mmCIF file of C-alpha atoms in Angstrom:
data_model
loop_
_atom_site.group_PDB
_atom_site.id
_atom_site.type_symbol
_atom_site.label_atom_id
_atom_site.label_comp_id
_atom_site.label_asym_id
_atom_site.label_seq_id
_atom_site.Cartn_x
_atom_site.Cartn_y
_atom_site.Cartn_z
ATOM 1 C CA UNK D 264 207.688 80.006 58.382
ATOM 2 C CA UNK D 265 210.506 77.627 57.799
ATOM 3 C CA UNK D 266 213.774 78.092 59.657
ATOM 4 C CA UNK D 267 216.055 75.550 58.306
ATOM 5 C CA UNK D 268 217.496 75.234 54.865
ATOM 6 C CA UNK D 269 216.019 72.776 52.557
ATOM 7 C CA UNK D 270 217.988 70.428 50.336
ATOM 8 C CA UNK D 271 217.124 70.432 46.924
ATOM 9 C CA UNK D 272 217.266 67.232 44.364
ATOM 10 C CA UNK D 273 220.792 68.416 43.470
ATOM 11 C CA UNK D 274 221.753 68.112 47.083
ATOM 12 C CA UNK D 275 222.469 71.574 47.564
ATOM 13 C CA UNK D 276 220.947 73.546 50.688
ATOM 14 C CA UNK D 277 219.337 76.643 49.831
ATOM 15 C CA UNK D 278 219.989 79.313 52.349
ATOM 16 C CA UNK D 279 216.984 81.393 51.527
ATOM 17 C CA UNK D 280 214.636 78.323 52.426
ATOM 18 C CA UNK D 281 213.451 80.340 55.381
ATOM 19 C CA UNK D 282 212.005 82.665 53.370
ATOM 20 C CA UNK D 283 210.592 81.192 50.541
ATOM 21 C CA UNK D 284 207.443 80.106 52.718
ATOM 22 C CA UNK D 285 206.891 83.771 53.628
ATOM 23 C CA UNK D 286 207.226 84.929 50.130
ATOM 24 C CA UNK D 287 204.888 82.400 49.043
ATOM 25 C CA UNK D 288 202.472 83.402 51.520
ATOM 26 C CA UNK D 289 202.613 86.931 50.109
ATOM 27 C CA UNK D 290 204.620 88.135 53.381
ATOM 28 C CA UNK D 291 206.306 91.550 52.762
ATOM 29 C CA UNK D 292 208.622 91.021 55.554
ATOM 30 C CA UNK D 293 210.194 88.054 53.659
ATOM 31 C CA UNK D 294 210.488 90.193 50.553
ATOM 32 C CA UNK D 295 212.161 92.790 52.917
ATOM 33 C CA UNK D 296 214.287 90.192 53.987
ATOM 34 C CA UNK D 297 215.450 88.840 50.977
ATOM 35 C CA UNK D 298 216.259 92.149 49.691
ATOM 36 C CA UNK D 299 218.275 92.997 52.857
ATOM 37 C CA UNK D 300 220.406 89.710 51.679
ATOM 38 C CA UNK D 301 220.910 90.112 48.043
ATOM 39 C CA UNK D 302 219.488 93.617 46.712
ATOM 40 C CA UNK D 303 223.285 95.082 46.736
ATOM 41 C CA UNK D 304 224.642 91.703 44.873
ATOM 42 C CA UNK D 305 221.829 91.864 42.409
ATOM 43 C CA UNK D 306 222.245 95.565 41.902
ATOM 44 C CA UNK D 307 225.937 95.023 41.548
ATOM 45 C CA UNK D 308 225.923 92.423 38.977
ATOM 46 C CA UNK D 309 223.216 94.548 36.928
ATOM 47 C CA UNK D 310 225.703 97.302 37.301
ATOM 48 C CA UNK D 311 228.462 95.317 35.833
ATOM 49 C CA UNK D 312 226.488 94.447 33.035
ATOM 50 C CA UNK D 313 225.287 97.691 32.075
ATOM 51 C CA UNK D 314 227.492 100.425 33.555
ATOM 52 C CA UNK D 315 224.389 102.488 34.518
ATOM 53 C CA UNK D 316 222.990 103.185 38.120
ATOM 54 C CA UNK D 317 219.975 103.821 37.093
ATOM 55 C CA UNK D 318 219.316 100.809 34.801
ATOM 56 C CA UNK D 319 220.897 98.719 37.413
ATOM 57 C CA UNK D 320 218.395 99.691 39.959
ATOM 58 C CA UNK D 321 215.365 99.118 37.286
ATOM 59 C CA UNK D 322 216.678 95.464 36.735
ATOM 60 C CA UNK D 323 217.148 95.125 40.685
ATOM 61 C CA UNK D 324 213.323 96.301 41.256
ATOM 62 C CA UNK D 325 212.220 93.859 38.178
ATOM 63 C CA UNK D 326 214.257 90.840 39.501
ATOM 64 C CA UNK D 327 212.604 91.196 43.125
ATOM 65 C CA UNK D 328 209.118 92.074 41.640
ATOM 66 C CA UNK D 329 209.206 88.811 39.582
ATOM 67 C CA UNK D 330 210.572 86.834 42.603
ATOM 68 C CA UNK D 331 207.561 88.064 44.640
ATOM 69 C CA UNK D 332 204.974 87.564 41.978
ATOM 70 C CA UNK D 333 206.306 84.130 41.043
ATOM 71 C CA UNK D 334 207.203 82.858 44.486
ATOM 72 C CA UNK D 335 203.969 80.877 44.492
ATOM 73 C CA UNK D 336 205.114 78.613 41.686
ATOM 74 C CA UNK D 337 208.668 78.171 43.291
ATOM 75 C CA UNK D 338 209.917 74.688 43.157
ATOM 76 C CA UNK D 339 212.430 74.738 45.778
ATOM 77 C CA UNK D 340 213.768 71.254 44.018
ATOM 78 C CA UNK D 341 214.950 72.708 40.938
ATOM 79 C CA UNK D 342 217.435 75.475 41.963
ATOM 80 C CA UNK D 343 218.598 77.698 44.693
ATOM 81 C CA UNK D 344 216.285 81.016 44.809
ATOM 82 C CA UNK D 345 219.498 83.254 44.315
ATOM 83 C CA UNK D 346 220.548 81.148 41.177
ATOM 84 C CA UNK D 347 216.978 81.828 39.753
ATOM 85 C CA UNK D 348 217.085 85.352 40.714
ATOM 86 C CA UNK D 349 220.602 85.805 39.028
ATOM 87 C CA UNK D 350 219.451 84.297 36.036
ATOM 88 C CA UNK D 351 216.462 86.891 35.864
ATOM 89 C CA UNK D 352 218.901 89.496 36.391
ATOM 90 C CA UNK D 353 221.120 88.167 33.411
ATOM 91 C CA UNK D 354 217.725 88.071 31.211
ATOM 92 C CA UNK D 355 216.695 91.571 32.159
ATOM 93 C CA UNK D 356 220.070 92.995 31.483
ATOM 94 C CA UNK D 357 220.043 91.194 28.254
ATOM 95 C CA UNK D 358 216.878 92.807 27.241
ATOM 96 C CA UNK D 359 218.012 96.182 28.110
ATOM 97 C CA UNK D 360 221.277 95.461 26.159
ATOM 98 C CA UNK D 361 219.137 94.469 22.986
ATOM 99 C CA UNK D 362 216.990 97.504 23.193
ATOM 100 C CA UNK D 363 220.000 99.772 23.178
ATOM 101 C CA UNK D 364 222.306 99.497 20.000
ATOM 102 C CA UNK D 365 224.610 96.586 20.327
ATOM 103 C CA UNK D 366 228.084 98.155 20.884
ATOM 104 C CA UNK D 367 229.688 95.124 22.107
ATOM 105 C CA UNK D 368 230.735 92.434 19.499
ATOM 106 C CA UNK D 369 231.908 89.092 19.746
ATOM 107 C CA UNK D 370 235.210 89.719 18.059
ATOM 108 C CA UNK D 371 237.811 91.475 20.722
ATOM 109 C CA UNK D 372 240.904 91.531 19.250
ATOM 110 C CA UNK D 373 242.862 88.926 21.127
ATOM 111 C CA UNK D 374 246.508 90.592 20.769
ATOM 112 C CA UNK D 375 249.774 88.656 22.399
ATOM 113 C CA UNK D 376 250.041 89.706 25.909
ATOM 114 C CA UNK D 377 253.493 91.268 25.833
ATOM 115 C CA UNK D 378 252.953 93.942 28.722
ATOM 116 C CA UNK D 379 253.631 93.376 32.120
ATOM 117 C CA UNK D 380 253.354 97.072 33.421
ATOM 118 C CA UNK D 381 250.356 97.650 35.248
ATOM 119 C CA UNK D 382 249.136 101.253 35.355
ATOM 120 C CA UNK D 383 250.560 101.899 38.706
ATOM 121 C CA UNK D 384 250.915 105.514 37.695
ATOM 122 C CA UNK D 385 247.045 106.202 37.748
ATOM 123 C CA UNK D 386 244.901 107.129 40.427
ATOM 124 C CA UNK D 387 242.501 104.918 41.935
ATOM 125 C CA UNK D 388 239.619 106.443 40.250
ATOM 126 C CA UNK D 389 241.114 106.471 36.833
ATOM 127 C CA UNK D 390 241.966 103.042 37.067
ATOM 128 C CA UNK D 391 238.554 102.088 38.135
ATOM 129 C CA UNK D 392 237.211 104.065 35.146
ATOM 130 C CA UNK D 393 239.585 102.333 32.795
ATOM 131 C CA UNK D 394 238.650 98.886 33.953
ATOM 132 C CA UNK D 395 234.779 100.037 33.665
ATOM 133 C CA UNK D 396 235.502 100.950 30.230
ATOM 134 C CA UNK D 397 237.514 97.587 29.281
ATOM 135 C CA UNK D 398 234.825 95.494 30.711
ATOM 136 C CA UNK D 399 232.054 97.258 28.638
ATOM 137 C CA UNK D 400 234.326 96.376 25.819
ATOM 138 C CA UNK D 401 234.169 92.684 26.169
ATOM 139 C CA UNK D 402 230.901 90.886 24.899
ATOM 140 C CA UNK D 403 227.890 90.299 26.962
ATOM 141 C CA UNK D 404 228.642 86.731 27.509
ATOM 142 C CA UNK D 405 232.325 87.366 28.475
ATOM 143 C CA UNK D 406 231.325 90.157 30.876
ATOM 144 C CA UNK D 407 228.567 88.084 32.527
ATOM 145 C CA UNK D 408 230.986 85.402 33.155
ATOM 146 C CA UNK D 409 233.672 87.614 34.552
ATOM 147 C CA UNK D 410 231.041 89.185 36.854
ATOM 148 C CA UNK D 411 229.755 86.026 37.994
ATOM 149 C CA UNK D 412 232.944 84.211 38.739
ATOM 150 C CA UNK D 413 234.917 87.271 39.930
ATOM 151 C CA UNK D 414 232.640 89.673 41.229
ATOM 152 C CA UNK D 415 229.919 87.488 42.632
ATOM 153 C CA UNK D 416 232.454 84.541 43.498
ATOM 154 C CA UNK D 417 229.739 82.116 41.781
ATOM 155 C CA UNK D 418 230.598 78.746 41.370
ATOM 156 C CA UNK D 419 231.351 77.368 37.957
ATOM 157 C CA UNK D 420 228.784 74.937 37.927
ATOM 158 C CA UNK D 421 226.418 77.784 39.292
ATOM 159 C CA UNK D 422 227.559 80.124 36.691
ATOM 160 C CA UNK D 423 227.042 77.777 33.911
ATOM 161 C CA UNK D 424 223.294 77.134 35.208
ATOM 162 C CA UNK D 425 222.698 80.835 35.116
ATOM 163 C CA UNK D 426 224.206 81.444 31.762
ATOM 164 C CA UNK D 427 222.458 78.157 30.408
ATOM 165 C CA UNK D 428 225.571 76.855 29.125
ATOM 166 C CA UNK D 429 227.797 73.881 29.628
ATOM 167 C CA UNK D 430 230.338 73.988 32.428
ATOM 168 C CA UNK D 431 233.099 73.555 29.979
ATOM 169 C CA UNK D 432 231.724 76.565 27.792
ATOM 170 C CA UNK D 433 231.445 78.654 30.862
ATOM 171 C CA UNK D 434 234.874 77.726 31.862
ATOM 172 C CA UNK D 435 236.457 78.778 28.273
ATOM 173 C CA UNK D 436 234.282 81.742 28.256
ATOM 174 C CA UNK D 437 235.998 83.114 31.376
ATOM 175 C CA UNK D 438 239.325 82.167 29.854
ATOM 176 C CA UNK D 439 238.471 84.436 26.804
ATOM 177 C CA UNK D 440 236.956 87.140 28.857
ATOM 178 C CA UNK D 441 240.204 87.266 31.182
ATOM 179 C CA UNK D 442 242.542 87.015 27.929
ATOM 180 C CA UNK D 443 240.463 89.857 26.135
ATOM 181 C CA UNK D 444 240.447 92.078 29.126
ATOM 182 C CA UNK D 445 244.397 91.844 29.604
ATOM 183 C CA UNK D 446 244.793 92.536 25.779
ATOM 184 C CA UNK D 447 242.516 95.699 26.218
ATOM 185 C CA UNK D 448 243.793 97.032 29.370
ATOM 186 C CA UNK D 449 247.189 96.522 28.082
ATOM 187 C CA UNK D 450 246.547 98.228 24.852
ATOM 188 C CA UNK D 451 245.041 101.118 26.581
ATOM 189 C CA UNK D 452 247.794 101.288 29.025
ATOM 190 C CA UNK D 453 250.416 101.388 25.946
ATOM 191 C CA UNK D 454 248.177 103.919 24.089
ATOM 192 C CA UNK D 455 248.003 106.373 26.834
ATOM 193 C CA UNK T 38 249.940 90.627 32.186
ATOM 194 C CA UNK T 39 249.738 88.107 35.351
ATOM 195 C CA UNK T 40 246.570 86.939 36.521
ATOM 196 C CA UNK T 41 247.217 88.483 39.780
ATOM 197 C CA UNK T 42 247.596 91.894 37.975
ATOM 198 C CA UNK T 43 244.314 91.663 36.142
ATOM 199 C CA UNK T 44 242.640 90.471 39.418
ATOM 200 C CA UNK T 45 244.192 93.987 41.215
ATOM 201 C CA UNK T 46 242.653 96.069 38.320
ATOM 202 C CA UNK T 47 239.362 94.302 38.525
ATOM 203 C CA UNK T 48 239.530 95.082 42.197
ATOM 204 C CA UNK T 49 239.874 98.621 41.474
ATOM 205 C CA UNK T 50 236.525 98.828 39.836
ATOM 206 C CA UNK T 51 233.720 98.181 42.315
ATOM 207 C CA UNK T 52 230.088 98.882 41.398
ATOM 208 C CA UNK T 53 228.593 101.286 43.392
ATOM 209 C CA UNK T 54 226.100 100.519 45.908
ATOM 210 C CA UNK T 55 222.036 101.010 45.115
ATOM 211 C CA UNK T 56 220.229 104.155 46.344
ATOM 212 C CA UNK T 57 218.840 104.070 49.899
ATOM 213 C CA UNK T 58 215.387 104.582 48.481
ATOM 214 C CA UNK T 59 215.599 101.535 46.042
ATOM 215 C CA UNK T 60 214.320 98.913 48.824
ATOM 216 C CA UNK T 61 211.243 101.073 49.776
ATOM 217 C CA UNK T 62 210.411 101.721 45.996
ATOM 218 C CA UNK T 63 210.317 98.072 45.581
ATOM 219 C CA UNK T 64 208.124 97.430 48.568
ATOM 220 C CA UNK T 65 205.740 99.982 47.379
ATOM 221 C CA UNK T 66 205.595 98.355 43.970
ATOM 222 C CA UNK T 67 205.166 94.927 45.255
ATOM 223 C CA UNK T 68 201.334 94.480 44.982
ATOM 224 C CA UNK T 69 199.808 91.918 47.397
ATOM 225 C CA UNK T 70 200.221 88.509 45.791
ATOM 226 C CA UNK T 71 197.059 86.422 45.836
ATOM 227 C CA UNK T 72 197.476 83.136 47.243
ATOM 228 C CA UNK T 73 198.532 80.651 44.561
ATOM 229 C CA UNK T 74 196.185 77.794 45.670
ATOM 230 C CA UNK T 75 192.780 78.396 43.950
ATOM 231 C CA UNK T 76 190.044 80.177 46.098
ATOM 232 C CA UNK T 77 187.296 78.106 47.261
ATOM 233 C CA UNK T 78 184.278 79.024 45.281
ATOM 234 C CA UNK T 79 180.982 79.630 47.108
ATOM 235 C CA UNK T 80 178.406 77.123 46.312
ATOM 236 C CA UNK T 81 176.474 79.629 44.179
ATOM 237 C CA UNK T 82 179.484 80.440 42.266
ATOM 238 C CA UNK T 83 180.375 76.836 41.287
ATOM 239 C CA UNK T 84 176.875 76.026 40.328
ATOM 240 C CA UNK T 85 175.907 79.311 38.451
ATOM 241 C CA UNK T 86 177.337 78.421 35.241
ATOM 242 C CA UNK T 87 175.772 74.923 35.187
ATOM 243 C CA UNK T 88 172.344 76.347 36.422
ATOM 244 C CA UNK T 89 172.686 79.037 33.333
ATOM 245 C CA UNK T 90 173.780 76.287 30.809
ATOM 246 C CA UNK T 91 170.386 74.156 32.047
ATOM 247 C CA UNK T 92 168.388 77.216 31.699
ATOM 248 C CA UNK T 93 169.449 77.979 28.191
ATOM 249 C CA UNK T 94 168.942 74.572 26.981
ATOM 250 C CA UNK T 95 165.594 74.692 28.639
ATOM 251 C CA UNK T 96 164.711 77.685 26.866
ATOM 252 C CA UNK T 97 166.107 76.292 23.481
ATOM 253 C CA UNK T 98 164.106 73.156 23.858
ATOM 254 C CA UNK T 99 160.947 74.824 24.634
ATOM 255 C CA UNK T 100 161.212 77.175 21.810
ATOM 256 C CA UNK T 101 162.025 74.291 19.494
ATOM 257 C CA UNK T 102 158.871 72.311 20.992
ATOM 258 C CA UNK T 103 156.626 75.397 20.224
ATOM 259 C CA UNK T 104 157.753 75.404 16.524
ATOM 260 C CA UNK T 105 157.384 71.555 16.049
ATOM 261 C CA UNK T 106 154.197 71.145 17.713
ATOM 262 C CA UNK T 107 151.405 69.871 15.230
ATOM 263 C CA UNK T 108 148.904 72.477 14.413
ATOM 264 C CA UNK T 109 145.437 71.355 15.072
ATOM 265 C CA UNK T 110 143.348 70.941 11.550
ATOM 266 C CA UNK T 111 140.270 73.220 11.832
ATOM 267 C CA UNK T 112 137.058 72.060 11.852
ATOM 268 C CA UNK T 113 136.133 72.295 8.312
ATOM 269 C CA UNK T 114 138.842 70.008 7.854
ATOM 270 C CA UNK T 115 137.606 67.639 10.758
ATOM 271 C CA UNK T 116 134.224 67.785 9.133
ATOM 272 C CA UNK T 117 135.194 66.639 5.786
ATOM 273 C CA UNK T 118 137.129 63.882 7.056
ATOM 274 C CA UNK T 119 134.118 62.735 9.018
ATOM 275 C CA UNK T 120 132.055 63.113 5.806
ATOM 276 C CA UNK T 121 134.561 61.029 3.810
ATOM 277 C CA UNK T 122 134.768 58.241 6.307
ATOM 278 C CA UNK T 123 130.637 58.210 6.934
ATOM 279 C CA UNK T 124 130.493 59.708 10.433
ATOM 280 C CA UNK T 125 128.840 62.847 9.574
ATOM 281 C CA UNK T 126 126.085 62.333 11.904
ATOM 282 C CA UNK T 127 128.593 61.459 14.839
ATOM 283 C CA UNK T 128 130.450 64.388 14.151
ATOM 284 C CA UNK T 129 127.430 66.887 14.026
ATOM 285 C CA UNK T 130 126.099 65.171 17.315
ATOM 286 C CA UNK T 131 129.736 65.550 19.081
ATOM 287 C CA UNK T 132 130.362 69.007 17.765
ATOM 288 C CA UNK T 133 126.653 70.204 18.656
ATOM 289 C CA UNK T 134 126.909 68.932 22.252
ATOM 290 C CA UNK T 135 130.420 70.309 22.593
ATOM 291 C CA UNK T 136 128.960 73.880 21.416
ATOM 292 C CA UNK T 137 125.872 73.448 23.548
ATOM 293 C CA UNK T 138 127.710 72.656 26.629
ATOM 294 C CA UNK T 139 130.048 75.316 26.399
#
């Protein structure tokens, strides 16, 4: 089993390089190790996208099984394994969202952000629920960008790679997402 | 709303952790992966298709040869030909010799 991270063609070391050989040779310990490292993160990413625990778990299973089944074809020089897994997560989430009736639109009202009063009066759980509801009102791409950037701390370049868009498009998506979220949260706060 | 306020709100919402059973569920679902390098086929396995093809070709060729094999003219035709060529006596002698030797 490899013990040192390999450097791919992009000059980035893959922290999961030590597991890739094991995955390729069908070693279940490598799969188990990979889950110990990334299962929570992948599950959370799916949850932020879908807002559903069961669906997020199904996506997580899909991602790890795909990784397991396709490890033999893995080309370490192309990307980091986790980046690829996040991309699979994104695609799996989008598939599920497509099957559901699309309740998200690309036209989130972008009103002037005039309020500066957060809902301090609300309880923590109420705040959490409101943020979750607000996130669900974003477009799928906005929600994905925000999830990757904020909740997963994915660097901009990698985020763009996962979403298969340019870095500038990713950046502007993030700006729009944050702006839309502010508007939604402000309006909800004002409305009740 | 300031960015820091939005961040505070985002922090207020954290996705739940997956269930404890998820890992074992995935491990259970993970089928043993076959080695990606093609398995070395045995000598018999490798040459079996070639042998089968050759056998089929031979069978077809034999069939075609059987169909196309010239049919031997019957003795009446030979006798008539010998008569036309003036070798009737020789023909009779050969035929008689053959029949008597058998």
